[in-house]
PDB file of N, CA and C in Angstrom:
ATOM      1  N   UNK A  16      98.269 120.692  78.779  1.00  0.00           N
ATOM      2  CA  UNK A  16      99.438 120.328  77.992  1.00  0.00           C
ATOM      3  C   UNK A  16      99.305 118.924  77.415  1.00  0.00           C
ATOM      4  N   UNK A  17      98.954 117.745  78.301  1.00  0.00           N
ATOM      5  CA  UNK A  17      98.986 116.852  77.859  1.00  0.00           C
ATOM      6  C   UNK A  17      97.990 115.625  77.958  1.00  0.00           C
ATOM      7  N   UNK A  18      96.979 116.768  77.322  1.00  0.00           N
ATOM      8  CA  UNK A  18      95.508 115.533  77.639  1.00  0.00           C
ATOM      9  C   UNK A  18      95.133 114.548  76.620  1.00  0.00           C
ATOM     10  N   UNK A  19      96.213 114.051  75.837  1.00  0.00           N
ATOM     11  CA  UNK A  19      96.038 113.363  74.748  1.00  0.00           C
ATOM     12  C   UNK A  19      97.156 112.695  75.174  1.00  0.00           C
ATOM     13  N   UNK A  20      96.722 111.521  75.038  1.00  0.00           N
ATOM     14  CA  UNK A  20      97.752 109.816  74.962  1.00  0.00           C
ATOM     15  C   UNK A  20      99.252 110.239  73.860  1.00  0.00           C
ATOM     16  N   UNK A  21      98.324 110.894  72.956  1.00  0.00           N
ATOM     17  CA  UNK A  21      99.937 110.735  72.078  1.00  0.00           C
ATOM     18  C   UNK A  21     100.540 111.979  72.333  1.00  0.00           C
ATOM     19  N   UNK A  22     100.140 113.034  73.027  1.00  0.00           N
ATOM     20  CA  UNK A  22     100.912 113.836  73.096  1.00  0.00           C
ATOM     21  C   UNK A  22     102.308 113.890  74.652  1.00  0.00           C
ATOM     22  N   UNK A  23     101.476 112.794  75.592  1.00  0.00           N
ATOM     23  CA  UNK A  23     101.800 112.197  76.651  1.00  0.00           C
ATOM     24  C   UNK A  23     103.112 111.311  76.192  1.00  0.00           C
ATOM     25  N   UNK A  24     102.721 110.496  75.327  1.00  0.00           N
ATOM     26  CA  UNK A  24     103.917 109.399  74.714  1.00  0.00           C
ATOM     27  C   UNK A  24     105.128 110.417  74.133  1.00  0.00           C
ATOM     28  N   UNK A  25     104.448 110.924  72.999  1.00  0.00           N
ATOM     29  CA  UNK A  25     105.886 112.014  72.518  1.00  0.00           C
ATOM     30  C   UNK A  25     106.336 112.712  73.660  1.00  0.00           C
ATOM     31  N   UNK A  26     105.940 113.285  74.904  1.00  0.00           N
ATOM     32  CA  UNK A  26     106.330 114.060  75.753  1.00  0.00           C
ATOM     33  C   UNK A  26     107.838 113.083  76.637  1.00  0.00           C
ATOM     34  N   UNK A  27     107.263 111.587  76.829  1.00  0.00           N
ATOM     35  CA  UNK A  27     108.170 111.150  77.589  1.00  0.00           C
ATOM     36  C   UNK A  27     109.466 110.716  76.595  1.00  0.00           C
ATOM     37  N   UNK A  28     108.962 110.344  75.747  1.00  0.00           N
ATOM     38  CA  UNK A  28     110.118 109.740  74.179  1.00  0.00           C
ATOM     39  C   UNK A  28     110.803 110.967  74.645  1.00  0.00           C
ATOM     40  N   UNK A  29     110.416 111.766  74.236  1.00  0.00           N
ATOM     41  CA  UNK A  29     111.534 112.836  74.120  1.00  0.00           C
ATOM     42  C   UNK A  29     112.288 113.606  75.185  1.00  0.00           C
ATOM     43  N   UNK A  30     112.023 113.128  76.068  1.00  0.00           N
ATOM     44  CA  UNK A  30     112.347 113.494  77.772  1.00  0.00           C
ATOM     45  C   UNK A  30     113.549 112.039  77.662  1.00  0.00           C
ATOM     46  N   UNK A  31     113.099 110.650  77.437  1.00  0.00           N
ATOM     47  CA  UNK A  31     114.059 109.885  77.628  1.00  0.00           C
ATOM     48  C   UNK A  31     115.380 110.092  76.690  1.00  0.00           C
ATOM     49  N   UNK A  32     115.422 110.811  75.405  1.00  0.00           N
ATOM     50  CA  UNK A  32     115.879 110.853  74.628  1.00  0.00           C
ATOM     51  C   UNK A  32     116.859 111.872  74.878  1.00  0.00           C
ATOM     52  N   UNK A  33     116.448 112.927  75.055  1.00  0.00           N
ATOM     53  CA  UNK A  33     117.018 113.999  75.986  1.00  0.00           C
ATOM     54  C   UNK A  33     118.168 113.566  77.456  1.00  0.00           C
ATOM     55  N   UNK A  34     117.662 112.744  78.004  1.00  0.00           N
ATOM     56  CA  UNK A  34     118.031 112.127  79.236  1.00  0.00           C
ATOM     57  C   UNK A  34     119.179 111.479  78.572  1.00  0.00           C
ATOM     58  N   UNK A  35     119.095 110.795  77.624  1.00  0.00           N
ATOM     59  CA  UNK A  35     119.800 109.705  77.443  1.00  0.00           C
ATOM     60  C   UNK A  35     121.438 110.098  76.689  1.00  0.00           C
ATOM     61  N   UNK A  36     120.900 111.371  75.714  1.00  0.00           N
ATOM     62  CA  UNK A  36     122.299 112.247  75.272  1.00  0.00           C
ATOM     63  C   UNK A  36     122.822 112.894  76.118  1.00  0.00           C
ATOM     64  N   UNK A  37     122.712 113.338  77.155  1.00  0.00           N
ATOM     65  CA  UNK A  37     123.084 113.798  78.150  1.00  0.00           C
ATOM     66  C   UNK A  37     123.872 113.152  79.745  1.00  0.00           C
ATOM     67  N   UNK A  38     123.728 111.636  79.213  1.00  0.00           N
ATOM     68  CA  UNK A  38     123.773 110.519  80.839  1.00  0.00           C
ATOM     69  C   UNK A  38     123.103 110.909  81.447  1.00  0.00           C
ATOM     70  N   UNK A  39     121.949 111.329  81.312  1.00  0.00           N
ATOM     71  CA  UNK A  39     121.205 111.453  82.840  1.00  0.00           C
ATOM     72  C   UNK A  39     120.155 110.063  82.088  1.00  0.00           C
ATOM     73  N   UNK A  40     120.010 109.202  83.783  1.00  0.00           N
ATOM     74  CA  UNK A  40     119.664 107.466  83.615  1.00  0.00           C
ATOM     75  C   UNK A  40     118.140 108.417  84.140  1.00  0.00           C
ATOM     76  N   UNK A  41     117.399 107.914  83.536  1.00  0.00           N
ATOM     77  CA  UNK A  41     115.927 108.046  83.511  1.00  0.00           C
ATOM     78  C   UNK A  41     115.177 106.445  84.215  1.00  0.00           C
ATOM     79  N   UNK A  42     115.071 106.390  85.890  1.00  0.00           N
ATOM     80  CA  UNK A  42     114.583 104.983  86.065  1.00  0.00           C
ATOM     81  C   UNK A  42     113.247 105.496  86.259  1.00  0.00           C
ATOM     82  N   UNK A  43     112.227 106.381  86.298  1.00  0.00           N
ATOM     83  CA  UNK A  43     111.129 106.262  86.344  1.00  0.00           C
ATOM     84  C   UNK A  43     110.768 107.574  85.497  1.00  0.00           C
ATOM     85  N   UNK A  44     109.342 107.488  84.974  1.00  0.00           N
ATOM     86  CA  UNK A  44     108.913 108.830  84.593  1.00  0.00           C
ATOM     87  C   UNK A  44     107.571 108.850  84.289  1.00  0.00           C
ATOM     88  N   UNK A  45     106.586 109.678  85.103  1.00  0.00           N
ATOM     89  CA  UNK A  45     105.166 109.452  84.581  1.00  0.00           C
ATOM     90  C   UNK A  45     104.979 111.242  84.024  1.00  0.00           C
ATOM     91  N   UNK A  46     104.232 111.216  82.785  1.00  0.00           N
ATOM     92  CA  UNK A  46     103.746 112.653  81.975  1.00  0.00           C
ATOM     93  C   UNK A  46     101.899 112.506  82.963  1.00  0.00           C
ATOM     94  N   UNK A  47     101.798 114.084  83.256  1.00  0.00           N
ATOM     95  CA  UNK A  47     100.412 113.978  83.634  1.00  0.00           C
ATOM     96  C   UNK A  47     100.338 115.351  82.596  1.00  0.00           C
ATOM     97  N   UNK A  48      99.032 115.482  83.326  1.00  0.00           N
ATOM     98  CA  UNK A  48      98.114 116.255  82.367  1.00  0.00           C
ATOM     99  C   UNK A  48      98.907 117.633  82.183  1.00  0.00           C
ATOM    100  N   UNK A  49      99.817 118.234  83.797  1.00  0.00           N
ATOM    101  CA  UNK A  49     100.042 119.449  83.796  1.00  0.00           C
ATOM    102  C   UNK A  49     101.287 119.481  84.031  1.00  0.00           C
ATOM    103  N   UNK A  50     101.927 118.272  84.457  1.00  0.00           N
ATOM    104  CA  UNK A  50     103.348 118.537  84.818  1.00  0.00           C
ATOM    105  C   UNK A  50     104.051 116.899  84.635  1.00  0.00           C
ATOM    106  N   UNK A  51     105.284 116.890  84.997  1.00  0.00           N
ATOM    107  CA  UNK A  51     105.628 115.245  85.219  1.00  0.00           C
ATOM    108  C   UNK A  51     106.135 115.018  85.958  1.00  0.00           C
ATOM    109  N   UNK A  52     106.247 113.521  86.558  1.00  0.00           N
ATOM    110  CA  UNK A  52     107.371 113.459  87.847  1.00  0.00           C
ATOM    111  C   UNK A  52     108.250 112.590  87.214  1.00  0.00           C
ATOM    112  N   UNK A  53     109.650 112.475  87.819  1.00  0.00           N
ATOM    113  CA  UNK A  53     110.415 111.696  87.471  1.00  0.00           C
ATOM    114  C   UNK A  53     111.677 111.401  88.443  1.00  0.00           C
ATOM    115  N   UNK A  54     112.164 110.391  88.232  1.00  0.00           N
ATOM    116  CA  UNK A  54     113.191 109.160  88.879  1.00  0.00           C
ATOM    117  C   UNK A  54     114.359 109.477  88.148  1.00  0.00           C
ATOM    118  N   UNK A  55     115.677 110.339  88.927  1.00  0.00           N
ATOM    119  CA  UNK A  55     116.631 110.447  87.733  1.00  0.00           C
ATOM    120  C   UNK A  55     118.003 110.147  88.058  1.00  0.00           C
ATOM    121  N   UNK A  56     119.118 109.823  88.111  1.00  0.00           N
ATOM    122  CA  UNK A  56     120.295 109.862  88.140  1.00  0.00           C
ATOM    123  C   UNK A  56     120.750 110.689  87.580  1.00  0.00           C
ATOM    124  N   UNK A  57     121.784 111.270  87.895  1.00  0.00           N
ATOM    125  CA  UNK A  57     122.707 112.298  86.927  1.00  0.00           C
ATOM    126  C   UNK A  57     123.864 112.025  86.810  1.00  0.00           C
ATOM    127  N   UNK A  58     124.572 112.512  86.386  1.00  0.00           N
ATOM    128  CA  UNK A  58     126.284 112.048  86.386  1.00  0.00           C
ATOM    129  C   UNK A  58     126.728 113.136  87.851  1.00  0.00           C
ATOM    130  N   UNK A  59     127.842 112.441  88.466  1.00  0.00           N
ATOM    131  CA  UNK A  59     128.022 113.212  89.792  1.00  0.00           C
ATOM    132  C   UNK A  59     129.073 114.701  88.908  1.00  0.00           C
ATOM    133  N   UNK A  60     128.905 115.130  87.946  1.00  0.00           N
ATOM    134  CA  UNK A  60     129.744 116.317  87.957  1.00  0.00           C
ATOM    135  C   UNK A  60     128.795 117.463  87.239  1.00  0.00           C
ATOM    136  N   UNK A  61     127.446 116.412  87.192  1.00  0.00           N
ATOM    137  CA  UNK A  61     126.199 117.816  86.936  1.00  0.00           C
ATOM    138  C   UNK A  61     125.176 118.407  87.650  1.00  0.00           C
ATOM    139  N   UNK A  62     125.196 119.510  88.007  1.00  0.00           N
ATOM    140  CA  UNK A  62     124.646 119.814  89.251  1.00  0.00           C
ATOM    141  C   UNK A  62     123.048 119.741  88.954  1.00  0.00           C
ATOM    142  N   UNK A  63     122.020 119.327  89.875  1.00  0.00           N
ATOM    143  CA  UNK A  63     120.617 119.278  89.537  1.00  0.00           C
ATOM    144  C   UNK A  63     119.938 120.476  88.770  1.00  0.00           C
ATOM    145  N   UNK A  64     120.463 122.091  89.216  1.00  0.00           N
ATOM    146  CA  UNK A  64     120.226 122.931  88.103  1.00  0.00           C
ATOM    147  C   UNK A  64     120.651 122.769  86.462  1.00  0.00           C
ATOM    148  N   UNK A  65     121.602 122.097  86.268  1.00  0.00           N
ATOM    149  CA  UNK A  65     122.200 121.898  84.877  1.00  0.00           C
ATOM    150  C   UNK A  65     120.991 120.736  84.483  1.00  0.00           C
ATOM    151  N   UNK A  66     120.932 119.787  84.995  1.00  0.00           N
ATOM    152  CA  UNK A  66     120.036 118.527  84.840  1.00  0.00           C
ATOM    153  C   UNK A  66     118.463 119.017  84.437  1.00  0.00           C
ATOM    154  N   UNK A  67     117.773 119.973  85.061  1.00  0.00           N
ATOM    155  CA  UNK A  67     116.818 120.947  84.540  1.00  0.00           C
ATOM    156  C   UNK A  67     116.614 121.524  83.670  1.00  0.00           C
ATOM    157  N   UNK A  68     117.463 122.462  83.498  1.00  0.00           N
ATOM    158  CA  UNK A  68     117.741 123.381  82.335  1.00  0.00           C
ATOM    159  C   UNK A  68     118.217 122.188  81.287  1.00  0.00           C
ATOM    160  N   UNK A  69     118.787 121.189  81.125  1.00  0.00           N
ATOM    161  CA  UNK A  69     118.687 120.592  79.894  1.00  0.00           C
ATOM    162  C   UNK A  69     117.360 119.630  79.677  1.00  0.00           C
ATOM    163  N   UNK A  70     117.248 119.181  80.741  1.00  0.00           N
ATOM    164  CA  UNK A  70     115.702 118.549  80.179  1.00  0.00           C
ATOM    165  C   UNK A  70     114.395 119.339  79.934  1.00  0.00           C
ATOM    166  N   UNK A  71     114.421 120.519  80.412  1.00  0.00           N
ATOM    167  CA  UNK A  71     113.207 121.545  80.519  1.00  0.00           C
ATOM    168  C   UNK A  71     113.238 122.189  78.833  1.00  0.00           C
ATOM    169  N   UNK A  72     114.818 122.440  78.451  1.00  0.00           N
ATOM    170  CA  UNK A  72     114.811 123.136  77.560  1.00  0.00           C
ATOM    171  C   UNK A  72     115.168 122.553  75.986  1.00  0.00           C
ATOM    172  N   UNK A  73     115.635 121.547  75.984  1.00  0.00           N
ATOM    173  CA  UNK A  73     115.513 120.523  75.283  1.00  0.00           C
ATOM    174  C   UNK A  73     114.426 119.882  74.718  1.00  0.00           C
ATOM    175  N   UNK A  74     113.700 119.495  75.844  1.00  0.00           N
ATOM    176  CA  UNK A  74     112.479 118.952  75.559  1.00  0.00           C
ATOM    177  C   UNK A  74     111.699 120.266  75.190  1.00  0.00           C
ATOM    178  N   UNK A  75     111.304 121.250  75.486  1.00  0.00           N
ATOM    179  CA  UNK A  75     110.374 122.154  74.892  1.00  0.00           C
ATOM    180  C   UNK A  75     110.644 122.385  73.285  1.00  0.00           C
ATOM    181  N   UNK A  76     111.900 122.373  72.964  1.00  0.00           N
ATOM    182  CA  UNK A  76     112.608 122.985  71.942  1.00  0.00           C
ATOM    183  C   UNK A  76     111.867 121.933  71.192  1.00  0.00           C
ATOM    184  N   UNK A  77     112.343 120.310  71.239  1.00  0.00           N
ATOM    185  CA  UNK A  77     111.890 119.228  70.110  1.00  0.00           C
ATOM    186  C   UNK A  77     110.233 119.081  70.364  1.00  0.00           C
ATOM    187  N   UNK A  78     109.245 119.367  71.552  1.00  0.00           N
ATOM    188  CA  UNK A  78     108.198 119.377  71.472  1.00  0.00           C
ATOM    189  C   UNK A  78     107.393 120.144  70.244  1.00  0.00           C
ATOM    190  N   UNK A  79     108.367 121.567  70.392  1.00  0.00           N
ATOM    191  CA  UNK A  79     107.573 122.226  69.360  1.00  0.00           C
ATOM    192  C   UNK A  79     107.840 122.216  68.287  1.00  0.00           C
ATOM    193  N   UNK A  80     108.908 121.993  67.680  1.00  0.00           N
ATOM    194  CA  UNK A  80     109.288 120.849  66.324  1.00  0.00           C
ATOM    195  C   UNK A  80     108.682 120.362  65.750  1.00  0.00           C
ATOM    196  N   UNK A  81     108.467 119.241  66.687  1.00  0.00           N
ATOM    197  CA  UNK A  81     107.622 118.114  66.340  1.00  0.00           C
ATOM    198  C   UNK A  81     105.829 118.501  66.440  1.00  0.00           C
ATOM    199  N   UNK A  82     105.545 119.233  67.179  1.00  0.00           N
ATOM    200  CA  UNK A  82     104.154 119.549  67.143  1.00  0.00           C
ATOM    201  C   UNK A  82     103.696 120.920  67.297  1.00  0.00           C
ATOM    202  N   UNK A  83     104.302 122.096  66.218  1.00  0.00           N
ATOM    203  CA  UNK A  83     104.127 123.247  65.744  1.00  0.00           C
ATOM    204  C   UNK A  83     103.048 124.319  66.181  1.00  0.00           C
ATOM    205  N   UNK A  84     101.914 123.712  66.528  1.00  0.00           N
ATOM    206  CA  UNK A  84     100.526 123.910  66.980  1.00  0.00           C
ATOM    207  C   UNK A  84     100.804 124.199  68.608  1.00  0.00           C
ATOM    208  N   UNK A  85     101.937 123.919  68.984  1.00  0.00           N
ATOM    209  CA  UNK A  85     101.937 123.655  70.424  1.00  0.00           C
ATOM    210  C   UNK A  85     102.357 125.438  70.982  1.00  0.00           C
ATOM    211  N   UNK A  86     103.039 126.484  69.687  1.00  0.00           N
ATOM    212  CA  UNK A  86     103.395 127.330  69.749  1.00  0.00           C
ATOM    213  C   UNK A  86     102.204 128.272  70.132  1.00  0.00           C
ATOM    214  N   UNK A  87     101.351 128.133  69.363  1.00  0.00           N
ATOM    215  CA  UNK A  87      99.953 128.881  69.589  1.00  0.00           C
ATOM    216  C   UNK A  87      99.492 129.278  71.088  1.00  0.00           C
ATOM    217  N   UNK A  88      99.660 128.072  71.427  1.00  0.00           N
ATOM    218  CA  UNK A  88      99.354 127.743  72.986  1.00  0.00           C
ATOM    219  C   UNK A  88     100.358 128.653  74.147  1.00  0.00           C
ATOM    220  N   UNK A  89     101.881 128.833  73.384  1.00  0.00           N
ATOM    221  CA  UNK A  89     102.726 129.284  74.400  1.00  0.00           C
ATOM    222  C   UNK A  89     103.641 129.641  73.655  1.00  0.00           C
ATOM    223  N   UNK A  90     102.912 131.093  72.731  1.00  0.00           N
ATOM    224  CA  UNK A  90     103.893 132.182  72.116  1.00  0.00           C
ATOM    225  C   UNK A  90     104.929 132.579  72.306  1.00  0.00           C
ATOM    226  N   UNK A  91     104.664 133.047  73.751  1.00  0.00           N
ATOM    227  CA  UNK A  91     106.472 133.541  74.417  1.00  0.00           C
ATOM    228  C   UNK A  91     107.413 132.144  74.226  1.00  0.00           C
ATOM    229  N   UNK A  92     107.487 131.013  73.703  1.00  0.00           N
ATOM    230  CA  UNK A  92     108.146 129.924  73.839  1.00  0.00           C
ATOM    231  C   UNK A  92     108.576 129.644  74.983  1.00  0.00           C
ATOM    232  N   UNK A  93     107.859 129.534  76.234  1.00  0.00           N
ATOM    233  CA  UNK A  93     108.164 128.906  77.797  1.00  0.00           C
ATOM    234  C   UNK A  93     107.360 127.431  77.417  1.00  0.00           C
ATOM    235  N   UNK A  94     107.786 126.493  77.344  1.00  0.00           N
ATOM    236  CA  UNK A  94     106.264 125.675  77.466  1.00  0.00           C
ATOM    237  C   UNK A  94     106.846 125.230  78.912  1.00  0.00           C
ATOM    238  N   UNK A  95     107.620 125.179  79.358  1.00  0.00           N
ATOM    239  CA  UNK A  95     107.708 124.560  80.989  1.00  0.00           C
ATOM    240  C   UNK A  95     107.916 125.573  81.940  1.00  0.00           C
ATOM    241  N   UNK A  96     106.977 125.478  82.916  1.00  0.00           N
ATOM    242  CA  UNK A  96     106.828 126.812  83.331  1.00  0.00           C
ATOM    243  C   UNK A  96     108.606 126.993  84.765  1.00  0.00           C
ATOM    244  N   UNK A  97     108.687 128.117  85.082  1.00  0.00           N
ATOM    245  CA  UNK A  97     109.982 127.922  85.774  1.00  0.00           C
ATOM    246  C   UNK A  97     110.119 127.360  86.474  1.00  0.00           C
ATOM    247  N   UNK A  98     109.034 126.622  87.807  1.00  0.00           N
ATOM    248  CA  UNK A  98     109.451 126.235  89.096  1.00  0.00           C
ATOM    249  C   UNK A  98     109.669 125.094  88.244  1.00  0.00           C
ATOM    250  N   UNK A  99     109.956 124.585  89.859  1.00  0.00           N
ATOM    251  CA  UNK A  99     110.662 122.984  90.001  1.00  0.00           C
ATOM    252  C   UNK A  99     110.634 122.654  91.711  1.00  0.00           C
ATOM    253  N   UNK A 100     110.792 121.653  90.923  1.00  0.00           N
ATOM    254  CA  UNK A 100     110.835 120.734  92.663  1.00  0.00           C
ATOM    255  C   UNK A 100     111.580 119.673  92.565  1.00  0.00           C
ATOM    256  N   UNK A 101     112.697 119.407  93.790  1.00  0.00           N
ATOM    257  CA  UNK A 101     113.530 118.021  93.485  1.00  0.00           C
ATOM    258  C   UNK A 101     113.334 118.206  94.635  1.00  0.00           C
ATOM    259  N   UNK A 102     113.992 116.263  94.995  1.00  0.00           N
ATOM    260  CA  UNK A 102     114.498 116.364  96.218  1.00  0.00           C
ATOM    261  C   UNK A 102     115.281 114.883  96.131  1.00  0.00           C
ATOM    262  N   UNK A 103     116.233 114.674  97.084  1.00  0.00           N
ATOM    263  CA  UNK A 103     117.251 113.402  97.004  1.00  0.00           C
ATOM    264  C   UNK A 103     116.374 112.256  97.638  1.00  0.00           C
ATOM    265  N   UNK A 104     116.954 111.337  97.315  1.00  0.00           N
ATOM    266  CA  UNK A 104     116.535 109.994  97.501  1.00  0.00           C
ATOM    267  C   UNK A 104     116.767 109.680  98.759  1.00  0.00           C
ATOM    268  N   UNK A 105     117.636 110.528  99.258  1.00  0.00           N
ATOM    269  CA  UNK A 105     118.466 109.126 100.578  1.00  0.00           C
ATOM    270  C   UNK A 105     117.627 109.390 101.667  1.00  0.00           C
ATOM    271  N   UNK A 106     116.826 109.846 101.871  1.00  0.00           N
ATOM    272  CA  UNK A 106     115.360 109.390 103.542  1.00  0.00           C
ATOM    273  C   UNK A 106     114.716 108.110 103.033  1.00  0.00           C
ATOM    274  N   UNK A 107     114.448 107.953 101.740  1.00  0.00           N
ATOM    275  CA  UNK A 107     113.644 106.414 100.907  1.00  0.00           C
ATOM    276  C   UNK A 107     114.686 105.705 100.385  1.00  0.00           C
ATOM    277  N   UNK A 108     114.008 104.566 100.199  1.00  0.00           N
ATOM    278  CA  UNK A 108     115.031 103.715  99.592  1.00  0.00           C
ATOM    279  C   UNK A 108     113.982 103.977  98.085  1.00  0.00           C
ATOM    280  N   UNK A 109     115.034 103.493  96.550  1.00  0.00           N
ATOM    281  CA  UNK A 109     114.666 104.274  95.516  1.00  0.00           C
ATOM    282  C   UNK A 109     113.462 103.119  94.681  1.00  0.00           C
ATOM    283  N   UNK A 110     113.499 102.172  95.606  1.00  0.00           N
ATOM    284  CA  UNK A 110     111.910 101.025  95.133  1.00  0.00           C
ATOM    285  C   UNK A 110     110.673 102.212  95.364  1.00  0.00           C
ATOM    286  N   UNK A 111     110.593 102.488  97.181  1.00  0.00           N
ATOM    287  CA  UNK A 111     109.376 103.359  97.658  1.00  0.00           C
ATOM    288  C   UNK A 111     109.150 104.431  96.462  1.00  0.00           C
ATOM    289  N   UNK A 112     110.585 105.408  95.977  1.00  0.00           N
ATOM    290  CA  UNK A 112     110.542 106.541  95.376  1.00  0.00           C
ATOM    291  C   UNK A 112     109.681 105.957  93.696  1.00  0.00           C
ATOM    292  N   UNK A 113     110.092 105.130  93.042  1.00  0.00           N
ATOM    293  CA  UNK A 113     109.641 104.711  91.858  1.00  0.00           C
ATOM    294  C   UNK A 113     108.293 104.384  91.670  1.00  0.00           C
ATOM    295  N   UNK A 114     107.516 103.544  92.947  1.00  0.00           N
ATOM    296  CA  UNK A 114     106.816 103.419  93.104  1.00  0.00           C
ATOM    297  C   UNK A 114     105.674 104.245  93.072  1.00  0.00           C
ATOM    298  N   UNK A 115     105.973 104.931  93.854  1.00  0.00           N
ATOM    299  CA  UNK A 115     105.344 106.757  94.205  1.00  0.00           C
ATOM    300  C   UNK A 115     105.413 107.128  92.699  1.00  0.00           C
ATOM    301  N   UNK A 116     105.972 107.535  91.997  1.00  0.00           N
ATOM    302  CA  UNK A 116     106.120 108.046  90.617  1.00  0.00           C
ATOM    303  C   UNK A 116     105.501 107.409  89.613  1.00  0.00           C
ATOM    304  N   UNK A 117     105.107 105.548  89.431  1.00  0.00           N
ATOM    305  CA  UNK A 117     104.290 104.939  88.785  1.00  0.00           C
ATOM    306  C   UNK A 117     103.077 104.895  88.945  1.00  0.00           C
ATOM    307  N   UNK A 118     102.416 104.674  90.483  1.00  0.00           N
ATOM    308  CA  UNK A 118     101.347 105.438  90.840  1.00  0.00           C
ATOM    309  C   UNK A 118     100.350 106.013  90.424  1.00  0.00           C
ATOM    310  N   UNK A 119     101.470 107.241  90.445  1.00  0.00           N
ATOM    311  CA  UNK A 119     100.668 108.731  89.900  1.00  0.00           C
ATOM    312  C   UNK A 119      99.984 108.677  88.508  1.00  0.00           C
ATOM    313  N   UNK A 120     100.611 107.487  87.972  1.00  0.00           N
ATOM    314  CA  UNK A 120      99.413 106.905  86.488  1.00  0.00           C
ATOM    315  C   UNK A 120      98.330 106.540  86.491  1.00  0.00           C
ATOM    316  N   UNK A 121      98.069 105.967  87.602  1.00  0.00           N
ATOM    317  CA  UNK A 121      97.018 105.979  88.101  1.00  0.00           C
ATOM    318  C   UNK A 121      95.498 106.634  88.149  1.00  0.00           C
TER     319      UNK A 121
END
């Protein structure tokens, strides 16, 4: 998905952008090659499934917009595949958690 620098950059632009019409506070976010991790706040009256489904589906929607070619790749229009994984902050304090997530740039 994202083995190119600029396709990495447009991936997060538009993840923060997404984040940002929505109130969900975006404090960390690294794009890898196959998936991304991220640092998020939500507003307390949106449940983490809602918080998904708008960034998953949002962002696919303006990805392929913006980079048309990307359709080829993922006809059925899924580009994010279904799972997911969250989990809450409160066993870490949210320095350790950010940290962990910048890292992974590494």
């Amino acid at each position: 998905m994202f083995k190119k620098q600029e396709h990495k950059n447009l991936c997060e632009q538009i993840l923060k952008d997404v984040a940002s019409r929505h109130n969900i506070v975006m404090k960390e976010l690294s794009v890898m090659p196959d998936h991304i991790h991220a640092v998020v706040s939500i507003p307390p009256t949106m449940s983490i499934s809602k918080a998904f489904h708008l960034l998953k589906g949002a962002s696919a929607h303006e990805l392929f917009k913006q980079k048309p070619d990307f359709r080829k790749r993922y006809p059925r229009g899924h580009f994010w595949s279904p799972g997911k994984f969250y989990r809450s902050v409160g066993d870490a304090d949210i320095e350790t958690v950010v940290k962990y997530v910048q890292d992974q740039r590494l």
